[in-house]
Amino acid sequence: MADPTPNKNRLAAISTPRALATPNRRAISAEPSSLRLSASGRRNPNTPHARAAIRAIDQRRAALFTPGRVGRRRSIARERERETPRDLLRNLSRVLAPTSKPVSSSSSSSPPRGNESTLQTLLEEGDDDDDFPIERPRFSLPLDRDDDDDSELKPPRSSILDDENYTMQSIEMPRRAWTEAPLGRLDRSSLGSVRMSDFVGPEIGDDADDSNVGIDSGFFPPPALDDDTGGIALDEEAIFERMDEEARRQTIGGQDDFGPIEIPDLGNESTFVMAPVESPTRDPTMAEGAESSDIPGFDHYDDDGDDNGDGLGDLMDAPGLDDVDDVDDTEALQDTIISQVASHPAQRSTGRRKPGKRISRHGIEYPSLPVGVVKRLATTLAKTAGVSKAKLSSDTVDAIMQATDWYFEQLGDDLSAYARHAGRKTIDESDMMMLMRRQRQTSASTTPFSLAQRYLPRELLQEMRMSVPAPTKAPRKRQARQGDVEEEEVT
Amino acid sequence: MAPGQKLYPRATVKKIVKAHSNCNVSKNVDVMIFLDYVLFMQTLMKEAAIDAKQAGERGISARSVKKATADTLAKFKG
C-alpha cells in the first residue's frame, strides 16, 4: 500500500477524482466477499451475531460502492487524510526535486549574517551619524541614568547586608554544629540558655545575660546568621522587654523553653545548625560527653548569675571547673579538651555531682533529681510503654535528666504563679491541684488521689492520705475551683 | 520502683521546686509534685517509645527522648 498510494496520491492530488482508486480495488475485492458474505448471511440470519455481522458487511459494502461517503474504507480515508496542504507541498517538492537546486538561504545560516551586518552597519553608522546610532546606545545610556537608579537600587542591597550584618561574619568566632554537640550543650537552659553562636557568648553574655535567655531562644529558629548578628541588638532590646515584664517572664520563659528544646531535635536530624552557647548551663550532668559544654555552661551560668550581681557569678565560678569566665569558647574548648584528656572519668563523676550546685533564676541553689531515681523511674515507665529493650543508654538518661530539669523549672514557674496569684508565698496543694487540672491530668473521673493510688507506692500514698484526708479532698477541689472562678473574675 | 528503696528524695524535690519558684513549699505538696512528675515521665517515655518505634530503633534513643521532650513539656505547661 505504501508504495502505490503516493503515486495515486500524486495523481489524486493533481486530478482529484478519488473514485478512480476505489473502483479498481472494488473490482478485485468486492466480488468474492459479497458472494461469500451474502451467502453466509442469508443462510444464518437467526443469531444476533450473525445479523450484526451481516449488517456490518452490508454497511461496508455500501461504503465501498458509494464513492464520496465518510464510512469508506480505511485506505481511502488514509488517502484522504494525506491530502493535507503539507502533502500537496510534498508532492510538489517531489515533482520539482530533480529539476531544482537547493537555495543557500536557510534559516540557520542567515541570522548571524544579518546580525553581523546589522552590527556593522550600526557601528559604521555610529561612526558616521552621531544622531541615530548613538541614540540607540543611549537606550542603554538611559541605563546609565538608571545607574543613578542603580545607586538607588544598591542601597537596598547594602542595607540588607547591614541588616544581615555580614560584616559581623568577618569577626565571627568559630562555631560548632548542633549535631556535634551532645545534648549536654542545651543543658538546662531552660530559659534560653540556648544561644546560637559562640560569638555572642561570653562578652555579650555579661552585658545582656538574663535577657539573652528568653529572647535568644525565641529567635532561635532563624538560621544561625541572624542570631549571630542580631544577637547583640536583639539582646539589648530584649533587656528592655524583659526588665519590664519581669513578672510575666516566668510564664513566658516557660514557653521559651520549647523553642530551644524543640529545635535542636530538628537540627539534629537533618539540617546543620550552629551550636548555641548555653549560658545558664550549670548542668554538668549532661556535660560528660560534651567537648566544652561543662565549662562554657559554667561561664554562662555565671553570666546568668549576674542578674543578681556579679558576686554571685563569681561565687559560682569558684565551684565551677575553671575560671574561664570571659574567655572565648575556643579557649574553653581547649581547656575542656585538656581537662577531659586529663581526667575524663573523674570529671564525669564530678559532673554528676556538680548539678547539685545549680542556681535557679531566683538565685537559689538547687540540686537536681538524683540520676538513679530518674533512671529507675524511666526504665519502669519505658517498660510499661512497651519498649522491648528496657535498657536506657547514658545519652538517653542524659536527655531524660534534661527533660526533668526543664520540667521542674516549668513546674516551679507555674506553681509560683498560682501561689502568688492567690496572694500566698507558699505553694499549696491547691496550687498543685490546679496545675494538674490545667494539665488535664486530673478530671472529674480521675482525681489526684486515684492517680496517686496508681502511681505512687503505699507509703507516699499514706502521706498523701494523711495530709489530705479523703473527705476534705472534694471540698478542697471545690475551693480550688472557686478560686479558679475568682481568678477568672479578677483577670 | 524497687520496693526497698525510697521512691524519691523528698527534700530534693522540695528544694528544686523552691528554688525555681522562689516560694515556700508546703509540707506535703512534694508528693503531688512527684506524682505529677511521674505522669510527666510516663507521657515522655510513651511518646519517646512511639517515636523510637517509628524510627525503627530498638530501645529508646536520646534523640527520640529529645523529640518527645518538647511536646511533653508543652503538654505539662500549666
Coordinates of C-alpha atoms in Angstrom, one line a residue:
Chain A
M1 CA 0.0 0.0 0.0
A2 CA 2.7 2.4 0.9
D3 CA 4.3 2.4 -2.5
P4 CA 1.2 2.7 -4.6
T5 CA -0.5 5.3 -2.6
P6 CA 1.9 8.1 -3.1
N7 CA 1.6 7.7 -6.8
K8 CA -2.1 7.5 -6.5
N9 CA -1.9 10.5 -4.2
R10 CA 0.0 12.4 -6.7
L11 CA -2.4 11.6 -9.3
A12 CA -5.3 12.2 -7.0
A13 CA -3.9 15.4 -5.7
I14 CA -3.5 16.7 -9.1
S15 CA -6.6 15.3 -10.8
T16 CA -8.7 14.9 -7.6
P17 CA -11.1 12.2 -8.6
R18 CA -10.7 9.7 -5.8
A19 CA -13.2 7.4 -7.2
L20 CA -10.5 6.3 -9.6
A21 CA -8.7 4.4 -7.0
T22 CA -11.7 2.7 -5.5
P23 CA -13.4 1.1 -8.4
N24 CA -10.3 -0.8 -9.3
R25 CA -9.9 -2.2 -5.9
R26 CA -13.6 -2.8 -5.6
A27 CA -13.5 -4.8 -8.7
I28 CA -10.8 -7.1 -7.1
S29 CA -12.0 -7.4 -3.6
A30 CA -15.7 -6.8 -3.5
E31 CA -16.9 -9.6 -5.6
P32 CA -15.8 -12.6 -3.7
S33 CA -16.6 -11.0 -0.4
S34 CA -20.1 -10.1 -1.4
L35 CA -20.7 -13.5 -2.7
R36 CA -19.4 -15.3 0.3
L37 CA -20.8 -13.0 2.9
S38 CA -24.2 -12.6 1.4
A39 CA -24.4 -16.4 1.1
S40 CA -23.4 -16.9 4.7
G41 CA -25.6 -14.1 5.9
R42 CA -28.7 -15.4 4.2
R43 CA -28.1 -18.9 5.5
N44 CA -27.9 -17.9 9.2
P45 CA -29.9 -14.9 9.9
N46 CA -31.0 -16.2 13.2
T47 CA -28.3 -15.5 15.7
P48 CA -27.9 -11.9 16.7
H49 CA -24.2 -12.0 16.0
A50 CA -24.8 -13.2 12.5
R51 CA -27.3 -10.4 12.0
A52 CA -24.9 -7.8 13.3
A53 CA -22.2 -9.3 11.1
I54 CA -24.4 -9.1 8.1
R55 CA -25.3 -5.6 8.9
A56 CA -21.7 -4.6 9.2
I57 CA -20.8 -6.3 6.0
D58 CA -23.6 -4.6 4.2
Q59 CA -22.6 -1.3 5.6
R60 CA -19.1 -1.9 4.5
R61 CA -20.2 -2.8 1.0
A62 CA -22.4 0.2 0.8
A63 CA -19.5 2.3 1.9
L64 CA -17.4 0.6 -0.8
F65 CA -19.8 1.3 -3.5
T66 CA -20.7 4.8 -2.7
P67 CA -17.7 6.9 -3.7
G68 CA -17.7 10.0 -1.6
R69 CA -19.0 8.7 1.7
V70 CA -17.5 9.1 5.1
G71 CA -17.7 5.5 6.1
R72 CA -15.3 4.4 3.4
R73 CA -12.5 2.0 3.7
R74 CA -9.6 3.0 5.7
S75 CA -7.3 3.1 2.9
I76 CA -9.4 5.7 1.2
A77 CA -9.7 7.6 4.5
R78 CA -6.0 7.5 4.8
E79 CA -5.5 8.7 1.3
R80 CA -7.9 11.5 2.1
E81 CA -6.1 12.3 5.3
R82 CA -2.9 12.6 3.5
E83 CA -4.3 15.3 1.2
T84 CA -3.3 18.0 3.6
P85 CA -1.6 21.1 2.3
R86 CA 1.6 19.6 3.5
D87 CA 1.1 16.6 1.3
L88 CA 0.4 18.8 -1.6
L89 CA 3.6 20.6 -0.9
R90 CA 5.4 17.4 -0.5
N91 CA 4.1 16.1 -3.8
L92 CA 5.0 19.3 -5.4
S93 CA 8.5 19.1 -4.0
R94 CA 8.9 15.6 -5.2
V95 CA 7.9 16.7 -8.6
L96 CA 10.2 19.6 -8.6
A97 CA 13.1 18.0 -6.7
P98 CA 15.1 16.7 -9.7
T99 CA 15.0 20.0 -11.5
S100 CA 15.6 22.5 -8.8
K101 CA 18.7 23.2 -6.8
P102 CA 18.8 23.9 -3.1
V103 CA 18.7 27.6 -2.2
S104 CA 21.5 28.7 0.1
S105 CA 19.5 30.9 2.3
S106 CA 18.4 28.7 5.1
S107 CA 17.1 30.0 8.4
S108 CA 20.2 28.9 10.3
S109 CA 22.8 30.5 8.2
S110 CA 21.2 33.8 7.6
P111 CA 20.6 35.3 11.0
P112 CA 24.2 35.5 12.1
R113 CA 24.9 37.2 8.8
G114 CA 22.1 39.5 9.4
N115 CA 23.3 40.3 12.9
E116 CA 26.8 40.9 11.8
S117 CA 25.6 43.1 9.1
T118 CA 23.3 45.0 11.3
L119 CA 26.0 45.3 13.9
Q120 CA 28.5 46.5 11.3
T121 CA 26.0 48.9 9.9
L122 CA 25.2 50.1 13.4
L123 CA 28.8 50.7 14.2
E124 CA 29.5 52.3 10.9
E125 CA 26.5 54.4 11.2
G126 CA 27.5 55.2 14.7
D127 CA 30.8 56.4 13.3
D128 CA 29.1 58.3 10.6
D129 CA 25.9 59.6 12.0
D130 CA 26.0 60.8 15.6
D131 CA 22.3 61.1 15.8
F132 CA 20.6 57.7 15.3
P133 CA 23.1 55.1 16.2
I134 CA 24.2 57.0 19.2
E135 CA 20.6 57.4 20.1
R136 CA 20.2 53.7 20.3
P137 CA 23.2 53.2 22.5
R138 CA 21.5 55.8 24.6
F139 CA 18.8 53.4 25.1
S140 CA 21.4 51.7 27.1
L141 CA 22.6 55.1 28.3
P142 CA 19.4 55.7 30.0
L143 CA 20.6 52.7 31.9
D144 CA 23.4 54.9 32.8
R145 CA 20.8 57.3 34.0
D146 CA 19.4 54.3 35.6
D147 CA 22.8 54.0 37.2
D148 CA 21.5 56.7 39.4
D149 CA 18.6 54.4 39.9
D150 CA 21.1 51.6 40.4
S151 CA 22.7 53.7 43.0
E152 CA 19.3 53.9 44.5
L153 CA 18.8 50.3 44.0
K154 CA 22.1 49.4 45.5
P155 CA 21.4 50.9 48.9
P156 CA 18.7 48.4 49.5
R157 CA 21.2 45.7 48.9
S158 CA 23.7 47.3 51.1
S159 CA 21.0 47.8 53.7
I160 CA 20.2 44.2 53.5
L161 CA 23.8 43.5 54.0
D162 CA 23.8 45.7 57.0
D163 CA 20.7 44.0 58.3
E164 CA 22.4 40.7 57.9
N165 CA 25.4 42.2 59.3
Y166 CA 27.7 40.4 57.0
T167 CA 30.4 42.5 58.4
M168 CA 29.9 40.7 61.6
Q169 CA 30.6 37.5 59.9
S170 CA 34.1 38.5 59.3
I171 CA 34.6 38.8 63.0
E172 CA 32.7 35.7 63.7
M173 CA 34.2 33.3 66.0
P174 CA 34.4 29.6 65.4
R175 CA 31.2 27.8 65.9
R176 CA 30.2 24.3 66.3
A177 CA 27.4 22.3 64.8
W178 CA 24.5 21.2 66.8
T179 CA 25.0 17.8 65.7
E180 CA 28.4 17.7 67.0
A181 CA 27.4 18.7 70.4
P182 CA 25.7 16.3 72.6
L183 CA 22.6 17.4 74.2
G184 CA 24.6 18.5 77.1
R185 CA 25.1 21.8 75.5
L186 CA 21.5 22.6 75.8
D187 CA 21.6 21.7 79.3
R188 CA 19.2 23.2 81.5
S189 CA 18.9 26.2 79.9
S190 CA 15.6 26.3 80.1
L191 CA 15.3 29.5 79.6
G192 CA 17.1 30.1 77.0
S193 CA 20.3 29.4 77.7
V194 CA 20.5 28.3 74.2
R195 CA 22.5 30.8 72.3
M196 CA 23.3 30.4 68.7
S197 CA 26.9 31.3 68.3
D198 CA 29.9 31.3 70.4
F199 CA 30.5 34.8 69.3
V200 CA 27.7 36.2 71.3
G201 CA 28.8 34.1 74.1
P202 CA 30.8 35.4 76.9
E203 CA 31.2 39.1 76.3
I204 CA 27.7 39.9 75.4
G205 CA 26.5 37.4 77.9
D206 CA 28.0 39.6 80.5
D207 CA 26.0 42.6 79.4
A208 CA 22.8 41.1 78.5
D209 CA 22.8 37.8 80.2
D210 CA 19.4 37.5 81.5
S211 CA 17.6 38.9 78.6
N212 CA 19.5 36.7 76.2
V213 CA 18.0 33.9 77.8
G214 CA 14.4 34.2 76.8
I215 CA 14.9 36.0 73.6
D216 CA 17.6 34.1 72.1
S217 CA 15.6 31.0 72.5
G218 CA 12.7 32.8 71.0
F219 CA 14.6 33.9 68.0
F220 CA 16.4 30.7 67.8
P221 CA 14.7 29.1 64.8
P222 CA 16.0 31.6 62.2
P223 CA 19.3 30.4 60.9
A224 CA 22.5 31.0 62.7
L225 CA 23.4 34.1 60.8
D226 CA 20.6 36.2 62.2
D227 CA 21.2 35.1 65.6
D228 CA 24.8 35.9 65.5
T229 CA 24.4 39.3 64.1
G230 CA 21.1 40.0 65.7
G231 CA 22.5 38.7 68.8
I232 CA 23.7 41.9 70.1
A233 CA 21.0 44.2 69.0
L234 CA 18.3 41.8 69.9
D235 CA 19.8 41.2 73.2
E236 CA 19.7 44.8 74.1
E237 CA 16.2 45.2 73.0
A238 CA 15.5 42.1 74.8
I239 CA 16.8 43.5 78.0
F240 CA 14.3 46.2 78.0
E241 CA 11.4 43.9 77.3
R242 CA 12.5 41.5 79.9
M243 CA 13.1 44.1 82.5
D244 CA 9.7 45.5 82.0
E245 CA 8.0 42.2 82.1
E246 CA 10.0 40.6 84.8
A247 CA 6.8 39.4 86.4
R248 CA 5.4 37.8 83.3
R249 CA 8.7 36.4 82.4
Q250 CA 8.1 33.3 84.3
T251 CA 5.4 32.1 82.1
I252 CA 7.0 33.5 79.0
G253 CA 10.2 31.9 79.9
G254 CA 8.5 28.6 80.2
Q255 CA 7.2 29.0 76.7
D256 CA 10.6 29.9 75.6
D257 CA 11.7 26.6 76.8
F258 CA 10.2 24.9 73.9
G259 CA 11.9 26.8 71.3
P260 CA 15.3 25.6 72.3
I261 CA 14.1 22.2 73.2
E262 CA 12.4 21.6 70.0
I263 CA 14.8 22.9 67.5
P264 CA 17.9 21.0 68.4
D265 CA 15.9 17.9 67.7
L266 CA 15.1 19.1 64.2
G267 CA 18.6 20.3 63.8
N268 CA 20.0 17.0 64.9
E269 CA 18.0 15.2 62.3
S270 CA 18.9 16.7 59.0
T271 CA 19.9 20.4 58.9
F272 CA 23.1 21.8 60.0
V273 CA 22.6 24.3 62.8
M274 CA 25.3 26.1 64.5
A275 CA 25.8 25.2 68.0
P276 CA 24.5 27.5 70.6
V277 CA 26.4 28.7 73.6
E278 CA 24.3 27.9 76.5
S279 CA 24.5 30.5 79.1
P280 CA 22.7 29.2 82.1
T281 CA 24.1 25.7 81.8
R282 CA 25.2 24.7 85.1
D283 CA 24.4 21.2 84.4
P284 CA 27.5 19.1 84.2
T285 CA 25.3 16.0 84.2
M286 CA 24.8 16.4 80.5
A287 CA 28.3 17.7 80.1
E288 CA 30.1 14.5 80.3
G289 CA 30.4 13.8 76.6
A290 CA 30.3 17.3 75.5
E291 CA 33.5 18.8 74.4
S292 CA 33.1 22.1 76.1
S293 CA 29.7 22.1 77.5
D294 CA 30.8 21.9 81.1
I295 CA 32.9 25.0 81.1
P296 CA 31.0 27.3 78.9
G297 CA 28.0 26.2 80.7
F298 CA 29.5 27.4 83.8
D299 CA 30.7 30.6 82.3
H300 CA 27.3 31.5 81.1
Y301 CA 25.8 30.3 84.1
D302 CA 27.9 32.9 85.8
D303 CA 26.6 35.3 83.4
D304 CA 23.2 34.3 84.4
G305 CA 24.1 34.8 87.9
D306 CA 25.0 38.4 87.1
D307 CA 21.3 39.1 87.2
N308 CA 21.7 39.0 90.9
G309 CA 25.1 40.6 90.9
D310 CA 28.5 39.6 89.7
G311 CA 29.4 38.5 93.1
L312 CA 27.1 35.6 92.7
G313 CA 28.5 34.7 89.4
D314 CA 32.0 34.7 90.8
L315 CA 30.8 32.6 93.7
M316 CA 29.5 30.2 91.2
D317 CA 32.7 30.4 89.4
A318 CA 34.7 29.1 92.2
P319 CA 32.9 25.8 92.4
G320 CA 33.0 25.9 88.6
L321 CA 35.5 23.9 86.9
D322 CA 37.6 26.7 85.6
D323 CA 37.7 30.4 85.8
V324 CA 37.2 30.6 82.1
D325 CA 34.6 33.2 82.6
D326 CA 35.0 35.6 79.8
V327 CA 37.3 33.6 77.7
D328 CA 36.2 32.6 74.3
D329 CA 34.7 29.3 73.7
T330 CA 37.7 28.3 71.7
E331 CA 39.8 28.6 74.8
A332 CA 37.2 27.0 76.8
L333 CA 37.1 24.2 74.4
Q334 CA 40.8 23.7 74.6
D335 CA 40.7 23.7 78.4
T336 CA 37.9 21.2 78.4
I337 CA 39.7 19.0 76.0
I338 CA 42.7 19.1 78.1
S339 CA 40.8 18.5 81.2
Q340 CA 38.9 15.7 79.6
V341 CA 42.1 14.2 78.4
A342 CA 43.5 14.5 81.9
S343 CA 40.6 13.3 83.9
H344 CA 37.6 12.3 81.9
P345 CA 36.0 9.8 84.3
A346 CA 36.7 12.0 87.3
Q347 CA 35.1 14.9 85.5
R348 CA 32.2 12.8 84.7
S349 CA 31.6 11.8 88.3
T350 CA 32.0 15.3 89.5
G351 CA 29.8 16.4 86.7
R352 CA 27.1 14.2 88.1
R353 CA 27.6 15.6 91.4
K354 CA 28.0 19.1 90.2
P355 CA 24.5 19.6 89.0
G356 CA 23.7 19.6 92.6
K357 CA 25.0 23.1 92.5
R358 CA 23.0 24.8 90.0
I359 CA 21.2 28.0 90.5
S360 CA 17.7 28.9 89.6
R361 CA 16.6 32.1 88.1
H362 CA 15.9 33.4 91.5
G363 CA 19.5 32.8 92.5
I364 CA 18.7 29.8 94.7
E365 CA 20.9 26.8 94.5
Y366 CA 19.2 23.6 93.9
P367 CA 20.1 20.1 93.3
S368 CA 18.8 18.0 90.5
L369 CA 16.9 14.9 91.0
P370 CA 19.3 12.0 91.5
V371 CA 20.1 10.2 88.3
G372 CA 19.4 6.9 89.9
V373 CA 15.9 7.8 90.8
V374 CA 15.1 9.2 87.4
K375 CA 16.7 6.3 85.6
R376 CA 14.8 3.8 87.6
L377 CA 11.5 5.6 87.0
A378 CA 12.3 6.0 83.4
T379 CA 13.2 2.4 82.9
T380 CA 10.0 1.3 84.6
L381 CA 7.9 3.6 82.6
A382 CA 9.7 2.6 79.4
K383 CA 8.8 -1.0 80.1
T384 CA 5.2 -0.1 80.6
A385 CA 5.4 2.0 77.4
G386 CA 6.1 -1.3 75.6
V387 CA 9.8 -1.0 74.8
S388 CA 11.3 -4.4 74.4
K389 CA 14.8 -3.3 75.3
A390 CA 14.3 -1.5 78.5
K391 CA 17.9 -0.6 79.0
L392 CA 18.5 3.1 78.6
S393 CA 21.7 4.4 77.2
S394 CA 23.6 7.1 79.0
D395 CA 22.7 9.5 76.3
T396 CA 19.1 8.7 76.8
V397 CA 19.4 9.1 80.5
D398 CA 21.0 12.5 80.0
A399 CA 18.2 13.6 77.7
I400 CA 15.7 12.4 80.3
M401 CA 17.6 14.3 83.0
Q402 CA 17.5 17.3 81.0
A403 CA 13.8 17.0 80.4
T404 CA 13.4 16.5 84.1
D405 CA 15.2 19.7 84.8
W406 CA 13.1 21.6 82.3
Y407 CA 10.0 20.1 83.7
F408 CA 10.8 21.1 87.3
E409 CA 11.7 24.6 86.2
Q410 CA 8.4 24.9 84.3
L411 CA 6.6 23.4 87.2
G412 CA 8.2 25.9 89.6
D413 CA 7.2 28.8 87.5
D414 CA 3.7 27.6 87.2
L415 CA 3.2 26.8 90.8
S416 CA 4.7 30.1 92.0
A417 CA 2.5 31.9 89.6
Y418 CA -0.6 30.2 91.0
A419 CA 0.5 30.8 94.6
R420 CA 1.4 34.4 94.0
H421 CA -1.9 34.9 92.3
A422 CA -3.7 33.6 95.3
G423 CA -1.7 36.0 97.4
R424 CA 0.3 33.3 99.1
K425 CA 4.0 33.0 99.4
T426 CA 3.7 29.3 99.9
I427 CA 3.0 26.8 97.3
D428 CA 0.0 24.9 98.5
E429 CA -1.6 21.7 97.5
S430 CA -4.4 23.6 95.9
D431 CA -1.8 25.0 93.5
M432 CA -0.8 21.6 92.6
M433 CA -4.3 20.5 92.1
M434 CA -4.8 23.5 90.0
L435 CA -1.8 22.7 87.9
M436 CA -2.8 19.1 87.4
R437 CA -6.2 20.1 86.4
R438 CA -4.9 22.5 83.9
Q439 CA -2.5 19.9 82.6
R440 CA -5.6 17.7 82.1
Q441 CA -4.1 15.1 84.3
T442 CA -7.0 15.1 86.6
S443 CA -10.6 15.5 85.6
A444 CA -13.9 14.6 87.0
S445 CA -13.2 10.9 86.5
T446 CA -9.7 10.9 87.7
T447 CA -8.8 12.5 91.0
P448 CA -5.3 13.1 92.0
F449 CA -5.9 10.6 94.7
S450 CA -6.7 7.9 92.2
L451 CA -3.7 8.8 90.2
A452 CA -1.6 8.6 93.4
Q453 CA -3.0 5.2 94.1
R454 CA -2.0 4.1 90.7
Y455 CA 1.5 5.5 90.5
L456 CA 2.8 6.0 94.0
P457 CA 3.8 3.4 96.5
R458 CA 1.9 2.9 99.6
E459 CA 4.0 5.0 101.9
L460 CA 3.6 8.1 99.8
L461 CA 0.0 7.4 99.4
Q462 CA -0.3 7.3 103.1
E463 CA 1.5 10.6 103.2
M464 CA -1.0 12.0 100.8
R465 CA -3.8 10.5 102.7
M466 CA -2.6 11.7 106.0
S467 CA -2.0 15.2 104.6
V468 CA -5.1 15.3 102.6
P469 CA -7.8 13.2 104.2
A470 CA -10.3 11.9 101.7
P471 CA -13.4 13.8 102.9
T472 CA -11.7 17.1 102.7
K473 CA -10.5 16.4 99.3
A474 CA -13.7 17.1 97.5
P475 CA -14.3 20.4 99.2
R476 CA -10.8 21.4 98.6
K477 CA -11.3 20.8 95.0
R478 CA -14.3 22.9 95.0
Q479 CA -12.4 25.6 96.8
A480 CA -9.8 25.4 94.1
R481 CA -12.5 25.7 91.5
Q482 CA -13.9 28.7 93.3
G483 CA -10.5 30.1 93.4
D484 CA -10.4 29.4 89.7
V485 CA -13.5 31.4 89.1
E486 CA -12.3 34.2 91.2
E487 CA -9.1 34.2 89.3
E488 CA -11.0 34.4 86.1
E489 CA -13.1 37.2 87.5
V490 CA -10.1 39.0 88.7
T491 CA -8.4 38.7 85.4
Chain B
M1 CA 10.3 1.1 91.6
A2 CA 12.2 -1.2 93.8
P3 CA 10.3 -1.9 97.0
G4 CA 13.1 -1.5 99.4
Q5 CA 14.3 1.8 98.1
K6 CA 12.6 5.0 98.8
L7 CA 11.0 6.3 95.7
Y8 CA 12.5 9.7 95.6
P9 CA 14.2 12.1 97.8
R10 CA 11.5 14.3 99.1
A11 CA 13.8 17.0 100.4
T12 CA 15.4 17.3 97.0
V13 CA 12.2 17.7 95.2
K14 CA 11.2 20.4 97.6
K15 CA 14.4 22.1 97.2
I16 CA 14.2 22.1 93.4
V17 CA 10.7 23.5 93.4
K18 CA 11.5 26.0 96.0
A19 CA 14.5 27.2 94.0
H20 CA 12.6 27.5 90.8
S21 CA 9.5 29.1 92.3
N22 CA 11.1 31.3 94.9
C23 CA 8.2 30.3 97.1
N24 CA 7.9 28.2 100.2
V25 CA 6.6 24.7 99.6
S26 CA 4.0 23.4 102.0
K27 CA 4.5 20.2 103.8
N28 CA 3.1 17.5 101.6
V29 CA 2.9 19.1 98.2
D30 CA 6.0 17.4 97.1
V31 CA 4.1 14.1 97.0
M32 CA 1.8 15.6 94.5
I33 CA 4.6 17.2 92.6
F34 CA 6.3 13.9 92.3
L35 CA 3.1 12.3 91.2
D36 CA 2.8 14.9 88.5
Y37 CA 6.4 14.2 87.6
V38 CA 5.7 10.6 87.3
L39 CA 2.9 11.4 85.0
F40 CA 5.2 13.6 83.0
M41 CA 7.8 10.9 82.8
Q42 CA 5.1 8.4 81.8
T43 CA 4.0 10.6 79.0
L44 CA 7.5 11.4 78.0
M45 CA 8.5 7.8 77.8
K46 CA 5.4 6.8 76.0
E47 CA 6.0 9.5 73.4
A48 CA 9.6 8.6 73.1
A49 CA 8.8 4.9 72.7
I50 CA 6.4 5.7 69.9
D51 CA 9.0 7.9 68.3
A52 CA 11.6 5.2 68.7
K53 CA 9.3 2.7 67.2
Q54 CA 8.6 4.9 64.2
A55 CA 12.3 5.4 63.7
G56 CA 12.8 1.7 64.0
E57 CA 15.1 1.8 66.9
R58 CA 15.5 -0.8 69.5
G59 CA 15.0 0.7 72.8
I60 CA 14.8 4.4 73.3
S61 CA 17.4 6.6 71.9
A62 CA 18.3 10.0 73.3
R63 CA 17.1 11.5 70.0
S64 CA 13.6 10.3 70.4
V65 CA 13.5 11.4 74.0
K66 CA 14.6 14.8 73.0
K67 CA 12.0 14.9 70.3
A68 CA 9.3 13.9 72.7
T69 CA 10.5 16.4 75.4
A70 CA 9.2 19.5 73.7
D71 CA 5.8 18.1 73.2
T72 CA 5.5 16.6 76.6
L73 CA 6.7 19.8 78.3
A74 CA 4.2 21.8 76.3
K75 CA 1.5 19.3 77.4
F76 CA 2.5 19.8 81.0
K77 CA 2.6 23.5 80.9
G78 CA 0.1 24.7 83.4

